[in-house]
XYZ file of C-alpha atoms in Angstrom:
526
model
C 330.458 130.888 22.121
C 328.231 130.956 25.162
C 325.819 128.404 26.442
C 322.243 129.569 26.272
C 319.053 128.149 27.691
C 315.963 128.564 25.558
C 312.969 130.005 27.383
C 310.480 127.406 28.517
C 306.892 128.468 27.918
C 304.496 128.152 30.841
C 302.457 124.965 30.817
C 299.281 123.789 32.421
C 299.018 120.707 34.614
C 298.756 118.532 31.472
C 302.166 119.800 30.239
C 300.597 121.629 27.311
C 301.906 125.178 26.724
C 299.442 127.960 27.373
C 301.372 130.825 25.775
C 301.631 131.832 22.108
C 301.427 128.821 19.830
C 303.087 127.825 16.551
C 302.592 129.514 13.235
C 299.169 129.180 11.702
C 297.663 132.576 12.158
C 298.453 136.207 11.443
C 297.442 139.425 13.170
C 296.898 143.039 12.176
C 298.232 146.107 14.042
C 295.119 146.230 16.243
C 295.811 142.692 17.498
C 293.009 140.971 15.604
C 294.034 137.449 14.627
C 293.245 135.648 11.372
C 293.701 131.992 10.485
C 296.455 131.455 7.935
C 295.523 129.666 4.675
C 295.874 125.899 5.005
C 296.414 126.026 8.777
C 293.449 123.715 9.343
C 292.706 120.670 7.151
C 289.443 120.983 5.246
C 288.418 117.421 6.082
C 288.687 117.850 9.869
C 285.622 116.608 11.714
C 285.777 119.758 13.878
C 285.512 122.249 11.012
C 282.857 123.732 8.787
C 282.505 127.142 7.162
C 280.243 128.465 9.929
C 282.662 127.588 12.733
C 285.857 128.890 11.103
C 287.047 132.363 12.162
C 285.458 135.295 10.383
C 288.013 136.824 7.946
C 289.269 140.272 8.887
C 287.582 141.923 5.934
C 284.190 140.666 7.150
C 284.646 141.937 10.718
C 282.926 145.254 10.187
C 280.194 145.606 12.833
C 280.449 149.068 14.384
C 279.456 150.554 17.749
C 276.073 151.402 16.254
C 275.552 147.847 15.029
C 276.102 146.433 18.524
C 274.024 149.128 20.207
C 271.230 148.552 17.680
C 271.460 144.819 18.291
C 270.839 145.336 22.021
C 268.120 147.920 21.510
C 266.366 145.512 19.170
C 266.740 142.602 21.580
C 265.782 144.494 24.739
C 262.601 146.006 23.292
C 260.310 142.987 23.385
C 257.231 141.813 25.219
C 258.973 139.606 27.842
C 261.304 142.522 28.681
C 258.248 144.764 29.065
C 256.670 142.175 31.357
C 259.720 141.890 33.645
C 258.640 144.891 35.704
C 255.090 143.562 35.909
C 256.367 140.240 37.221
C 258.293 141.980 39.978
C 255.332 144.198 40.905
C 253.176 141.077 41.041
C 255.634 139.724 43.619
C 255.057 142.777 45.834
C 257.586 145.402 44.693
C 256.641 148.966 43.844
C 257.744 150.468 40.530
C 260.914 152.018 41.948
C 262.071 148.703 43.418
C 261.267 146.860 40.180
C 263.172 149.320 37.967
C 266.114 149.381 40.389
C 266.310 145.575 40.353
C 266.265 145.437 36.553
C 268.860 148.234 36.178
C 271.252 146.650 38.674
C 270.891 143.199 37.103
C 271.820 144.503 33.673
C 274.867 146.355 34.981
C 276.020 143.134 36.646
C 275.515 140.921 33.600
C 277.271 143.455 31.362
C 280.637 142.551 32.953
C 280.775 138.885 31.828
C 279.228 139.984 28.530
C 282.231 142.203 27.800
C 284.761 139.671 29.095
C 283.563 136.774 26.947
C 282.851 139.102 24.037
C 286.535 140.060 23.833
C 287.467 136.839 22.003
C 285.054 137.642 19.155
C 286.739 140.647 17.505
C 290.218 139.325 18.347
C 289.886 135.818 16.916
C 286.632 135.862 14.918
C 285.353 132.679 16.602
C 281.873 131.771 17.864
C 281.037 130.651 21.407
C 281.331 126.842 20.921
C 284.818 127.238 19.427
C 285.873 129.507 22.306
C 284.605 126.841 24.714
C 287.007 124.327 23.121
C 289.935 126.140 24.766
C 288.621 125.346 28.247
C 286.469 122.212 27.809
C 288.353 120.549 24.954
C 287.362 119.982 21.357
C 284.818 117.348 22.309
C 284.029 118.656 25.783
C 282.861 121.975 24.326
C 279.671 120.194 23.311
C 278.660 120.090 26.998
C 278.271 123.874 27.488
C 277.174 124.303 23.874
C 274.254 121.888 24.233
C 273.207 123.400 27.560
C 273.174 126.820 25.944
C 271.345 125.431 22.919
C 268.625 123.824 25.051
C 268.019 127.074 26.898
C 267.893 129.009 23.630
C 265.407 126.548 22.143
C 263.125 127.073 25.140
C 263.451 130.859 24.853
C 262.780 130.668 21.127
C 259.571 128.814 21.810
C 258.515 131.248 24.553
C 259.108 134.309 22.388
C 257.458 132.758 19.343
C 254.391 131.829 21.365
C 254.164 135.320 22.871
C 254.547 136.859 19.419
C 251.911 134.537 17.983
C 249.487 135.426 20.777
C 250.112 139.114 20.129
C 249.327 138.755 16.439
C 246.236 136.664 17.233
C 244.949 139.254 19.710
C 245.389 142.258 17.439
C 244.036 140.494 14.337
C 241.041 139.467 16.444
C 240.265 143.128 17.009
C 240.563 143.870 13.295
C 238.620 140.866 11.941
C 236.080 140.455 14.703
C 235.243 136.733 14.916
C 238.892 135.676 14.633
C 239.044 134.610 18.295
C 235.853 132.549 18.150
C 237.223 129.948 15.718
C 237.077 126.217 16.417
C 239.249 124.910 19.240
C 242.176 122.550 18.685
C 244.340 121.435 21.592
C 242.615 123.867 23.944
C 243.245 126.925 21.724
C 241.472 128.438 18.680
C 242.929 127.110 15.450
C 243.522 130.714 14.373
C 245.955 131.109 17.305
C 247.902 128.040 16.149
C 247.940 129.525 12.628
C 249.422 132.819 13.906
C 252.003 130.872 15.893
C 252.999 128.777 12.845
C 253.224 131.741 10.452
C 255.291 133.742 12.899
C 257.599 130.743 13.423
C 258.125 130.373 9.673
C 258.833 134.096 9.206
C 261.588 134.029 11.846
C 263.358 131.063 10.302
C 263.097 132.574 6.832
C 265.003 135.673 7.992
C 267.793 133.781 9.760
C 268.131 131.463 6.746
C 269.511 134.430 4.815
C 272.503 134.732 7.175
C 274.128 137.106 9.659
C 274.430 140.089 7.320
C 270.659 140.039 6.842
C 270.257 139.942 10.612
C 272.594 142.950 11.010
C 270.621 144.981 8.469
C 267.317 143.966 10.072
C 268.489 145.008 13.553
C 269.768 148.353 12.259
C 266.300 149.571 11.327
C 264.237 147.404 13.713
C 265.849 148.970 16.800
C 264.739 152.580 16.184
C 261.336 151.448 14.881
C 260.514 149.518 18.051
C 261.791 152.358 20.223
C 259.517 154.798 18.397
C 256.627 152.361 18.816
C 257.129 152.234 22.590
C 257.284 156.039 22.834
C 254.109 156.332 20.714
C 252.361 153.974 23.127
C 253.507 156.160 26.035
C 252.267 159.336 24.330
C 248.916 157.709 23.552
C 248.379 156.696 27.162
C 249.493 160.097 28.442
C 246.951 161.800 26.188
C 244.137 159.510 27.331
C 245.064 159.616 31.025
C 245.711 163.336 31.263
C 248.928 162.517 33.139
C 250.368 159.682 35.186
C 250.105 158.992 38.852
C 247.912 156.254 40.349
C 250.318 153.382 39.889
C 253.379 155.506 40.647
C 251.883 156.325 44.031
C 251.136 152.701 44.858
C 253.260 151.669 47.886
C 255.407 148.558 47.977
C 253.804 145.539 49.607
C 257.275 144.521 50.784
C 258.751 147.777 52.055
C 262.537 148.028 52.297
C 262.967 145.813 55.327
C 262.995 142.107 56.147
C 260.226 141.255 53.662
C 262.007 142.895 50.712
C 265.393 141.168 50.645
C 264.138 137.541 50.395
C 262.312 138.606 47.213
C 264.999 140.989 45.924
C 267.961 138.599 45.686
C 266.273 135.727 43.808
C 264.573 138.338 41.607
C 267.948 139.948 40.903
C 269.384 136.563 39.924
C 266.336 135.977 37.728
C 266.782 139.317 35.992
C 270.484 138.525 35.453
C 269.500 135.140 34.051
C 267.278 136.899 31.502
C 270.458 137.828 29.574
C 272.852 135.258 31.077
C 272.438 133.249 27.899
C 273.969 136.074 25.864
C 276.862 136.435 28.333
C 278.018 133.050 27.010
C 277.393 133.273 23.297
C 278.022 136.970 22.733
C 281.149 135.977 20.702
C 278.669 134.709 18.092
C 278.051 138.409 17.384
C 281.268 140.148 18.442
C 283.209 137.904 16.016
C 281.891 140.258 13.331
C 283.132 143.335 15.234
C 285.504 145.861 13.686
C 287.431 145.966 16.973
C 287.210 145.861 20.759
C 286.081 149.470 21.013
C 283.017 148.723 18.872
C 281.840 145.796 20.997
C 282.632 147.427 24.361
C 280.956 150.743 23.653
C 278.128 149.208 21.649
C 277.179 146.799 24.417
C 277.696 149.311 27.228
C 275.479 151.860 25.508
C 272.928 149.329 24.315
C 272.154 146.908 27.159
C 271.814 148.537 30.620
C 270.427 151.848 29.390
C 267.869 150.243 27.088
C 266.598 147.722 29.631
C 266.221 150.389 32.326
C 264.475 152.780 29.949
C 262.154 150.026 28.756
C 261.266 149.100 32.342
C 260.404 152.749 33.027
C 258.264 152.887 29.881
C 256.452 149.768 31.053
C 255.704 151.319 34.443
C 254.590 154.695 33.064
C 252.342 153.216 30.385
C 250.787 150.800 32.873
C 250.211 153.702 35.246
C 248.294 155.475 32.507
C 246.250 152.350 31.791
C 245.118 152.237 35.406
C 244.018 155.860 35.227
C 242.118 155.284 31.956
C 240.660 151.796 32.373
C 240.564 151.404 36.141
C 243.020 148.517 36.108
C 246.737 148.085 35.517
C 247.255 146.467 32.094
C 250.872 145.301 31.983
C 250.703 143.413 28.688
C 251.259 145.922 25.845
C 249.366 143.722 23.398
C 246.270 143.688 25.599
C 246.618 147.428 26.047
C 246.844 148.170 22.314
C 243.845 145.882 21.779
C 241.739 148.326 23.823
C 241.771 150.854 20.984
C 239.175 150.834 18.205
C 241.420 152.742 15.810
C 242.353 150.471 12.904
C 245.539 152.399 12.171
C 246.564 152.102 15.821
C 245.890 148.364 15.779
C 247.913 147.859 12.589
C 250.804 149.947 13.929
C 250.725 147.940 17.159
C 250.647 144.680 15.184
C 253.706 145.656 13.114
C 255.565 146.814 16.224
C 254.873 143.530 18.032
C 256.041 141.587 14.977
C 259.303 143.504 14.605
C 260.045 143.612 18.343
C 259.601 139.888 18.837
C 261.435 138.867 15.677
C 264.294 141.207 16.559
C 265.038 139.568 19.905
C 264.110 136.024 19.036
C 266.345 135.601 16.029
C 269.347 137.355 17.543
C 269.133 135.936 21.065
C 267.598 132.513 20.528
C 268.380 131.213 17.033
C 271.935 132.331 16.282
C 273.475 130.631 19.322
C 271.894 127.156 19.059
C 272.524 127.174 15.310
C 276.269 127.473 16.010
C 276.062 125.136 19.018
C 274.394 122.362 17.038
C 276.810 122.875 14.152
C 279.632 122.337 16.650
C 278.103 118.983 17.610
C 278.564 117.530 14.115
C 280.223 120.095 11.802
C 280.261 117.754 8.799
C 276.504 117.234 8.852
C 274.989 120.291 10.556
C 275.388 123.748 9.054
C 274.314 127.032 10.619
C 271.041 126.936 8.678
C 270.332 123.313 9.634
C 270.977 124.165 13.289
C 268.516 127.047 13.049
C 265.824 124.714 11.705
C 266.440 122.201 14.501
C 266.139 125.055 17.008
C 262.777 126.007 15.577
C 261.446 122.457 15.816
C 262.669 121.878 19.386
C 261.297 125.270 20.442
C 257.808 124.064 19.523
C 258.110 120.544 20.962
C 258.903 121.734 24.513
C 255.492 123.480 24.779
C 257.045 126.708 26.142
C 253.724 128.338 27.072
C 253.798 126.255 30.248
C 256.881 128.111 31.514
C 255.187 131.513 31.689
C 251.991 130.550 33.502
C 252.929 132.257 36.818
C 255.588 134.786 37.938
C 256.930 132.243 40.446
C 257.453 129.600 37.772
C 258.861 132.102 35.248
C 261.230 134.122 37.464
C 262.226 131.788 40.296
C 262.091 128.341 38.681
C 262.891 128.864 35.000
C 265.135 131.914 35.105
C 266.737 130.956 38.418
C 267.662 127.436 37.325
C 268.901 128.570 33.935
C 270.924 131.391 35.469
C 272.725 129.072 37.872
C 273.891 126.675 35.147
C 274.849 129.382 32.669
C 276.716 131.335 35.334
C 278.795 128.219 35.990
C 279.810 127.968 32.333
C 280.575 131.703 32.179
C 282.909 131.404 35.165
C 284.949 128.692 33.436
C 285.170 130.596 30.136
C 286.292 133.789 31.864
C 288.841 132.000 34.061
C 290.350 130.133 31.114
C 290.489 133.059 28.681
C 291.513 135.852 31.057
C 293.329 134.215 33.990
C 294.894 131.042 32.573
C 295.609 132.082 28.965
C 295.711 135.896 29.333
C 293.607 136.182 26.121
C 296.215 134.259 24.056
C 294.793 131.365 22.029
C 296.373 129.053 19.459
C 293.794 129.560 16.738
C 294.608 126.534 14.528
C 294.609 124.150 17.512
C 290.993 125.076 18.249
C 290.168 122.990 15.158
C 292.824 120.260 15.265
C 292.527 117.005 17.214
C 295.747 116.187 19.017
C 296.625 119.841 19.637
C 296.916 121.718 22.883
C 293.136 121.776 23.363
C 292.721 118.040 22.891
C 293.497 117.318 26.559
C 292.388 113.700 27.276
C 290.431 112.366 24.311
C 289.037 115.826 23.591
C 287.883 116.506 27.176
C 289.421 118.735 29.850
C 288.527 117.126 33.164
C 289.303 120.369 35.031
C 286.510 122.215 33.228
C 284.098 119.323 33.744
C 284.949 119.155 37.469
C 284.496 122.916 37.871
C 281.180 122.737 36.012
C 279.840 119.889 38.165
C 280.871 121.499 41.453
C 279.700 124.968 40.443
C 276.435 123.613 39.039
C 275.603 121.645 42.189
C 276.331 124.666 44.385
C 274.280 126.955 42.130
C 271.121 124.891 41.623
C 271.355 122.100 44.199
C 269.276 124.080 46.672
C 266.497 124.905 44.174
C 263.156 124.977 45.949
C 259.544 125.898 45.245
C 256.670 127.098 47.373
C 254.135 124.281 47.901
C 252.033 123.893 44.776
C 253.920 126.595 42.829
C 256.832 124.743 41.261
C 258.550 121.432 40.530
C 261.080 121.437 43.404
C 260.716 120.265 47.016
C 259.951 123.028 49.503
C 263.172 122.238 51.379
C 265.257 122.191 48.208
C 266.754 119.385 46.120
C 269.686 119.342 48.554
C 268.369 121.028 51.709
C 271.794 122.044 53.026
C 272.351 124.086 49.833
C 268.988 125.850 50.035
C 270.509 129.135 51.347
C 272.584 129.399 48.135
C 269.648 128.943 45.773
C 268.662 132.613 45.821
C 272.108 133.557 44.509
C 272.419 130.818 41.864
C 274.024 132.810 39.040
C 276.607 134.477 41.288
C 277.387 131.223 43.140
C 277.804 129.296 39.881
C 280.017 131.914 38.247
C 282.197 132.582 41.300
C 282.735 128.986 42.400
C 283.507 127.613 38.916
C 285.837 130.520 38.120
C 287.890 130.037 41.285
C 287.986 126.239 41.078
C 288.955 126.151 37.393
C 291.675 128.766 37.914
C 293.135 126.744 40.809
C 293.033 123.455 38.916
C 294.650 125.048 35.839
C 297.450 126.935 37.522
C 300.364 127.175 35.055
C 303.637 125.523 36.028
C 307.069 126.564 34.782
C 309.281 123.542 34.320
C 313.060 123.914 34.344
C 314.838 122.439 31.298
C 316.795 119.217 31.768
C 319.961 120.721 30.305
C 321.260 123.721 28.391
C 322.007 123.954 24.678
C 324.971 125.287 22.854
C 324.191 128.549 21.151
C 325.648 129.776 17.890
């Protein structure tokens, strides 16, 4: 007989173990984890069918599915207009494309890191957030993400509705001269409402319908963009005028003050997805599918689309004597009915593709997490649609300054802060090991203090203040004081996303350092 001392698992500052948990889940040879039958009570107030892990047999999204998802989401009118917004701020086309390409390479990193939990555990973003924020505290990042998504849903739906209105106006003539309601023709409101209803009808059919839609929407929209390029090349007899236009900023002292906040704004364009990408990767067949699918789909597609935008706009300047950055307005210049109908269908598919995937799926899960017993995925999607209209999103895109610096900059800072906490908790504190049943059980290791982890809240507050506390606007061009909300933080405002992510990641990791506690005494072994 020898005395043995059982190993003591590492614990966090709250004495809860952070290593492998008790029985309640199983795993396959690839390391994907599945919830064991009966591991979570059906009557738990933190459970519904939409929030439970996806069963292994339903995790079948492939590399192509993820690449198609990103191609479908990246090919949309706001993405096309990103380059135009940067050129309007004084960049030339090379600087604009470089900024967009670099931003998407940067945001890909947190996308892959947070996406890892999806194929492994089959859980959506708000459930992953329970590990760091607590079962109740997860509603804080979930609602922030949901609010942002609702605003984006409204923006995209409005842009799509305007596109339909414009192209139908060319086909039906007097369409645009209808009676005015609320400052806009009633036919524009009709297009907006019909487009809104069509989006919600698709998402109501579930995630498999979305996957099938993205699979064929992605190549269709890509073909549509290339057709637009070929059309302009034929009419222009080549490209050149806009490509030769020099930068108003140069590469010196005038460029960098515009470059860094623009870079953060471009990162913020997809920073929302860097949080809730587990909502999609939870359906992945494995890590390889999500890593390769996202790496092939996001940075390459966004850069290619920015180049298409620049080349087509260059052709428009050669043909019409002015640079037409809006593809809808450009297509409306043709008198060919077939061309108008093709453009109308492309605008419809492109906008639906990104809006449903990027801006409805996430808040539907986030709102379901708020009250799982009463809010299903479909109910959350309907709430998203209603809120997206009530915020009057058309106000956010009135000027490049308001769109890129104010809206995208502020959003990026807050979402970067949440991403830093999620990454620190999942990769540094827990080393990708989660107790799956406890993510749904009050009183478990993720209950913390009454369902809240004060360390995550503290890191979020500090990181958020550092990221957006210095937000400022040029006089008459935004809602913030010229000196910043907190003037001493103004120098950090141009780097909001990076400041939020870095500061919250470091602070949360320090506050959650695991502690190994020695046992009080040994035990007799047998």
